[in-house]
PDB file of C-alpha atoms in Angstrom:
ATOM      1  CA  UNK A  27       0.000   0.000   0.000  1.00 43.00           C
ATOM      2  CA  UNK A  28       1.384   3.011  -1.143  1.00 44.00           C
ATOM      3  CA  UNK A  29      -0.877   5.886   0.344  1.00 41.00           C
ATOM      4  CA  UNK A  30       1.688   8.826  -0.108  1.00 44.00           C
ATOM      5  CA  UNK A  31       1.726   8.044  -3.478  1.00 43.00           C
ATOM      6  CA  UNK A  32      -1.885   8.571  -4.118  1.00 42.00           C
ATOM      7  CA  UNK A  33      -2.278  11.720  -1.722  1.00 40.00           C
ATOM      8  CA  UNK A  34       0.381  14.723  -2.732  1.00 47.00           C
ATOM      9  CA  UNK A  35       2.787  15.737   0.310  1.00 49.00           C
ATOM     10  CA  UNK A  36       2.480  18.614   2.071  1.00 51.00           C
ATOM     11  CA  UNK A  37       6.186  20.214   2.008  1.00 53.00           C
ATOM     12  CA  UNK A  38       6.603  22.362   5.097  1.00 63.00           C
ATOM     13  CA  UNK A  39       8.767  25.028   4.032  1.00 67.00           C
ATOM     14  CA  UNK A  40      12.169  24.276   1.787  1.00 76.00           C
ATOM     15  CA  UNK A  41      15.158  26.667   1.756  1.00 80.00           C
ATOM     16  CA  UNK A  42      14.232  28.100  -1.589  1.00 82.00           C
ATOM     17  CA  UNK A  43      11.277  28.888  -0.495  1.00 85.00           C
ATOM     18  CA  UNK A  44      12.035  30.460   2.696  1.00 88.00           C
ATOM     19  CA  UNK A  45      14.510  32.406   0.363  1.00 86.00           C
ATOM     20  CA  UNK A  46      12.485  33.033  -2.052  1.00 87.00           C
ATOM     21  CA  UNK A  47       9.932  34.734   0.863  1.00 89.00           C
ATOM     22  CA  UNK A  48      12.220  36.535   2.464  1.00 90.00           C
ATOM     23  CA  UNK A  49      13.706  38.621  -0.631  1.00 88.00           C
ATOM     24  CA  UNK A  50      10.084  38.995  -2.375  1.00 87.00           C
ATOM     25  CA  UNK A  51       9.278  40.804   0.700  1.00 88.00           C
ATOM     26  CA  UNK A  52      12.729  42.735   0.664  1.00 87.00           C
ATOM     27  CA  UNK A  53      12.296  43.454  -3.090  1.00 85.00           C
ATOM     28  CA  UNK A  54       8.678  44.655  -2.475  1.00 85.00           C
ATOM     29  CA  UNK A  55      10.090  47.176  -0.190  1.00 85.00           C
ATOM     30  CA  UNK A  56      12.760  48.314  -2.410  1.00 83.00           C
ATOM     31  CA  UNK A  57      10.030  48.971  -4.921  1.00 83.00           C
ATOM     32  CA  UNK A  58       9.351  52.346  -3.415  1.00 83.00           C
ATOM     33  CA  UNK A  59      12.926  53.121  -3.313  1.00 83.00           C
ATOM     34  CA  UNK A  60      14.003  51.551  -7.210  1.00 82.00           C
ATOM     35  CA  UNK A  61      11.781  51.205 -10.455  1.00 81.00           C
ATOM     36  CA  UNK A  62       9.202  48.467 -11.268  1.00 85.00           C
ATOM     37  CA  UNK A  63      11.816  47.057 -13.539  1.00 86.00           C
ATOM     38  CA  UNK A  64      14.918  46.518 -10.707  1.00 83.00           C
ATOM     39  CA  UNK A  65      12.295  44.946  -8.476  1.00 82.00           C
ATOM     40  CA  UNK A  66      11.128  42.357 -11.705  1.00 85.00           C
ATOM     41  CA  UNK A  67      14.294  41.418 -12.594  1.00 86.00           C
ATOM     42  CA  UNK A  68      15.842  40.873  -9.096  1.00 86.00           C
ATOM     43  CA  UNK A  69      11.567  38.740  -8.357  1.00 86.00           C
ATOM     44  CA  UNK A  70      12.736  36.718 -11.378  1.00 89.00           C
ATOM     45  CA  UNK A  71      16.541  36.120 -10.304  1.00 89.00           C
ATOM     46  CA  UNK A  72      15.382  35.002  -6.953  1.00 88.00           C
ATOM     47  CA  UNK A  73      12.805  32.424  -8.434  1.00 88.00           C
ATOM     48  CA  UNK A  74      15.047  30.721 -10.476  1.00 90.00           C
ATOM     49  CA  UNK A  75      18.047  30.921  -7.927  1.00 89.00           C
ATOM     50  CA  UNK A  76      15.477  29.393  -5.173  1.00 88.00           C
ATOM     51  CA  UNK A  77      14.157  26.704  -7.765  1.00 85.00           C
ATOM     52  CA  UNK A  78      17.728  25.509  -8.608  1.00 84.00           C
ATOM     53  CA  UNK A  79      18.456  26.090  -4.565  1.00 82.00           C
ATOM     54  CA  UNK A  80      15.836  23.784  -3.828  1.00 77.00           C
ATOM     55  CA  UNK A  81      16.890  21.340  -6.888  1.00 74.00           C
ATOM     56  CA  UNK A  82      20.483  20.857  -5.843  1.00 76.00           C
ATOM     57  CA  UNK A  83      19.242  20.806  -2.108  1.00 71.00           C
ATOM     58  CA  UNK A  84      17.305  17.972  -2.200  1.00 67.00           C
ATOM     59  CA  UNK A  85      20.363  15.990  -3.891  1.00 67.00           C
ATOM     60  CA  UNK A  86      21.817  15.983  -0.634  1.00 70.00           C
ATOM     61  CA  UNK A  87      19.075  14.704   1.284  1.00 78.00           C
ATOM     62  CA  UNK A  88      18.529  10.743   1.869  1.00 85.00           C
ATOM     63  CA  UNK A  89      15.655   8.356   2.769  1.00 89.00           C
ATOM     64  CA  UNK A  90      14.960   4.882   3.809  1.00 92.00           C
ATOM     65  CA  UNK A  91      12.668   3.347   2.249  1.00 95.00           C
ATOM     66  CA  UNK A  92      11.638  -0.272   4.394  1.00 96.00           C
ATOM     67  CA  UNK A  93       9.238  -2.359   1.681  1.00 96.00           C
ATOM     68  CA  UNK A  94       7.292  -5.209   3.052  1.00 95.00           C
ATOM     69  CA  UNK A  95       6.228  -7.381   0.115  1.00 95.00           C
ATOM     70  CA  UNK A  96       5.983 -11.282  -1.261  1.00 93.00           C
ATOM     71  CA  UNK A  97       7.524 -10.139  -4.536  1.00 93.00           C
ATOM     72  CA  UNK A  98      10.733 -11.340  -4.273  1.00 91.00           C
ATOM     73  CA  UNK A  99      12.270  -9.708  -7.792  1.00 92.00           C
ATOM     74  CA  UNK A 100      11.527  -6.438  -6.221  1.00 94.00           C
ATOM     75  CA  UNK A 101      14.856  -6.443  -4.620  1.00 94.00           C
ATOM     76  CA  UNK A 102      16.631  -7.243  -8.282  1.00 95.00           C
ATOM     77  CA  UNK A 103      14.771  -4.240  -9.742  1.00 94.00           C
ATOM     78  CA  UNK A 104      16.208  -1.859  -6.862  1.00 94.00           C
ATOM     79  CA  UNK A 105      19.672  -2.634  -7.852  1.00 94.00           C
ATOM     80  CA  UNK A 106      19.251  -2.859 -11.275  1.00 95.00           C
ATOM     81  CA  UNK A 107      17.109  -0.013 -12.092  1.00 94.00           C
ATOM     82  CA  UNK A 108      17.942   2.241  -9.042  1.00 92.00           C
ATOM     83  CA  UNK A 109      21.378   1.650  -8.937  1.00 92.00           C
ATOM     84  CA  UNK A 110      21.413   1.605  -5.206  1.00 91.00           C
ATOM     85  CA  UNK A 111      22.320  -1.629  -2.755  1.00 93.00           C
ATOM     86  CA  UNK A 112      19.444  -3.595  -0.573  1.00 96.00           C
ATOM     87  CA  UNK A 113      19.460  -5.046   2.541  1.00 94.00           C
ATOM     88  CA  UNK A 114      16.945  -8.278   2.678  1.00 96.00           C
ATOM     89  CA  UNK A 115      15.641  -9.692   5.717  1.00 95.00           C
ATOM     90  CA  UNK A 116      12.859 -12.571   5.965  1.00 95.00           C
ATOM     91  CA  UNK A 117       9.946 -11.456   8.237  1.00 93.00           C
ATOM     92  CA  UNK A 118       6.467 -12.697   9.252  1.00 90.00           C
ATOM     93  CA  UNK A 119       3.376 -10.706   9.885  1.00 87.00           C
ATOM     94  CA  UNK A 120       2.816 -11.014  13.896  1.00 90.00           C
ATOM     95  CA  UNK A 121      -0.973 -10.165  13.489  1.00 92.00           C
ATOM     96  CA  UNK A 122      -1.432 -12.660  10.467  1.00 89.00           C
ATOM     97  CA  UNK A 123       1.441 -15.255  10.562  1.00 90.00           C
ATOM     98  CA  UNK A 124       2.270 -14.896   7.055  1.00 91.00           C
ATOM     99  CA  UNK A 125       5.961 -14.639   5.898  1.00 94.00           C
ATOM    100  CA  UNK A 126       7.216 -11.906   3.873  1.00 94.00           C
ATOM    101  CA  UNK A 127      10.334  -9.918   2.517  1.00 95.00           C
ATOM    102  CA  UNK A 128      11.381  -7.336   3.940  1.00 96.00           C
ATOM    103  CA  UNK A 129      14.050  -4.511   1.914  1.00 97.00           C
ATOM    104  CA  UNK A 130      15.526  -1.509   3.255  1.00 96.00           C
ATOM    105  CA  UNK A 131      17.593   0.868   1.159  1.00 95.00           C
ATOM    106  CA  UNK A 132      18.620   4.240   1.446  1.00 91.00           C
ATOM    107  CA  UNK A 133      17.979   6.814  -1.401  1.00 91.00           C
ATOM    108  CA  UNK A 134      18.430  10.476  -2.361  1.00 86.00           C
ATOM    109  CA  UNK A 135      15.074  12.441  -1.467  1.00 84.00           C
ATOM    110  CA  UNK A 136      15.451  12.995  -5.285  1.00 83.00           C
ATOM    111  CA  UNK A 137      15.241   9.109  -6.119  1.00 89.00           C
ATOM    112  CA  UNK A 138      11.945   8.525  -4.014  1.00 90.00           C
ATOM    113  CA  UNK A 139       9.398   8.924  -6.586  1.00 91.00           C
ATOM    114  CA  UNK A 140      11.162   6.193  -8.693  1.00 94.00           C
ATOM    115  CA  UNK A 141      11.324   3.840  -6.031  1.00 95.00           C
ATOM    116  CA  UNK A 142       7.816   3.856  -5.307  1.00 95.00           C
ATOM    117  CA  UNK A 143       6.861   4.089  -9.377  1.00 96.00           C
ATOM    118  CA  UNK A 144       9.150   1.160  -9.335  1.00 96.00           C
ATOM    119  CA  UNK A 145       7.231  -0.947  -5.807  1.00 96.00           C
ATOM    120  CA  UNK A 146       3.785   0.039  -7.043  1.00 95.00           C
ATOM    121  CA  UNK A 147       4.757  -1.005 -10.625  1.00 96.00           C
ATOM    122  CA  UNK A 148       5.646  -4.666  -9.460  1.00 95.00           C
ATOM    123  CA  UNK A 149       3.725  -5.154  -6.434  1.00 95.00           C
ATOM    124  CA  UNK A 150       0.651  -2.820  -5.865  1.00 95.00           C
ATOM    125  CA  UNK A 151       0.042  -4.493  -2.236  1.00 93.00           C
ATOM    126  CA  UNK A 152       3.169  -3.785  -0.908  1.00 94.00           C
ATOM    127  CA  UNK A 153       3.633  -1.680   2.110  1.00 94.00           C
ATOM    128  CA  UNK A 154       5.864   0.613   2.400  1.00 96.00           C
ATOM    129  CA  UNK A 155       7.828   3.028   4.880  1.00 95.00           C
ATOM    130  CA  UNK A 156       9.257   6.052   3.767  1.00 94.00           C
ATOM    131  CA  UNK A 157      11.401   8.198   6.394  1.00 91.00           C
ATOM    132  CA  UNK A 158      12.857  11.174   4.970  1.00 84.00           C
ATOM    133  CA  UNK A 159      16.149  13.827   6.280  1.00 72.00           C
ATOM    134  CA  UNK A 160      17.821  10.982   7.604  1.00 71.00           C
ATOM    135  CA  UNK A 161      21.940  11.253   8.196  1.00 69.00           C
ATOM    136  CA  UNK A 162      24.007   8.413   6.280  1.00 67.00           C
ATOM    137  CA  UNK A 163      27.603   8.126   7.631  1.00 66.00           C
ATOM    138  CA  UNK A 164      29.756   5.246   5.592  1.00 69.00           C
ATOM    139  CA  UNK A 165      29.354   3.503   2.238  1.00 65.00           C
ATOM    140  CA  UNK A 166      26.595   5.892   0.646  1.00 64.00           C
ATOM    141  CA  UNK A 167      27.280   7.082  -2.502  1.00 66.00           C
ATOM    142  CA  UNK A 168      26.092  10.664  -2.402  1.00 67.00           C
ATOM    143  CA  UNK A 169      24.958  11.482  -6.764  1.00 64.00           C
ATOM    144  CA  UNK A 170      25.481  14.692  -8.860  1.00 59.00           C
ATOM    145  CA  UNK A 171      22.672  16.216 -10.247  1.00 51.00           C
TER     146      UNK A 171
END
C-alpha cells in the first residue's frame, strides 16, 4: 500500500522557499525606493536561484525506504534499475502469521518517486515506509545532479 503516493505531500517550508519569501518581501520594499523594472528582474533572479536552490538541495538529502512485500524480484529491480544496494531480511506478519520480505535501502530524497513508481509497478500491495532527512555516515554514494 502506497498511500503517499496517491495523496500529494504537504512540504513544510524548503530553503528556496524560505529564500524566495524573504527577498520577495525585501524586493517589495525596495520597490518604493528603485523602479518596477529593478524589483522584476531581481523577483525573477530570486525564483530561479530558489528553484535551482531547492533542486540541488534535495540531492543531498537521503531516505529509507523499508518495503514489506511477497515479490521477491523487487529487490533485483532496486539494484538494477535504481542503482542503489538492498538489505533483505525474511519477516512474518505477527498479526497474520504470514511470511514476507522485507528490503531496506537508502535513497536520495530525489530518487523517491522512482522507487515507489518502481514498488507500485511490481507489487501494488506492498507496504511501504518512507522516512525522509535521515543522516548516512559510511558507504553511501552521495549522486550529482
Amino acid at each position: 500500500m502506497l498511500s503517499d503516493s496517491t495523496i500529494p505531500e504537504k512540504k513544510k517550508g524548503s530553503l528556496g522557499k524560505i529564500y524566495l519569501i524573504i527577498n520577495s518581501i525585501i524586493y517589495l520594499i525596495c520597490l518604493v525606493v528603485y523602479d518596477v523594472q529593478t524589483a522584476i528582474y531581481s523577483l525573477v533572479y530570486s525564483f530561479v536561484f530558489s528553484w535551482g536552490l531547492d533542486r540541488f538541495h534535495e540531492h543531498n538529502l537521503e531516505a529509507s525506504v523499508m518495503v514489506f512485500t511477497k515479490n521477491k524480484d523487487i529487490k533485483a529491480h532496486v539494484i538494477s534499475e535504481i542503482h542503489r544496494g538492498v538489505t533483505h531480511w525474511e519477516g512474518f506478519g505477527a498479526y497474520t502469521g504470514t511470511s514476507m520480505d522485507v528490503f531496506v535501502t537508502i535513497v536520495a530524497q530525489s530518487e523517491l518517486s522512482d522507487i515507489k513508481r518502481l514498488i507500485r509497478h511490481h507489487d501494488p500491495s506492498a507496504f511501504v515506509i518512507v522516512t525522509k532527512n535521515l543522516k548516512v555516515d559510511g558507504g553511501f554514494e552521495k549522486r550529482l545532479i
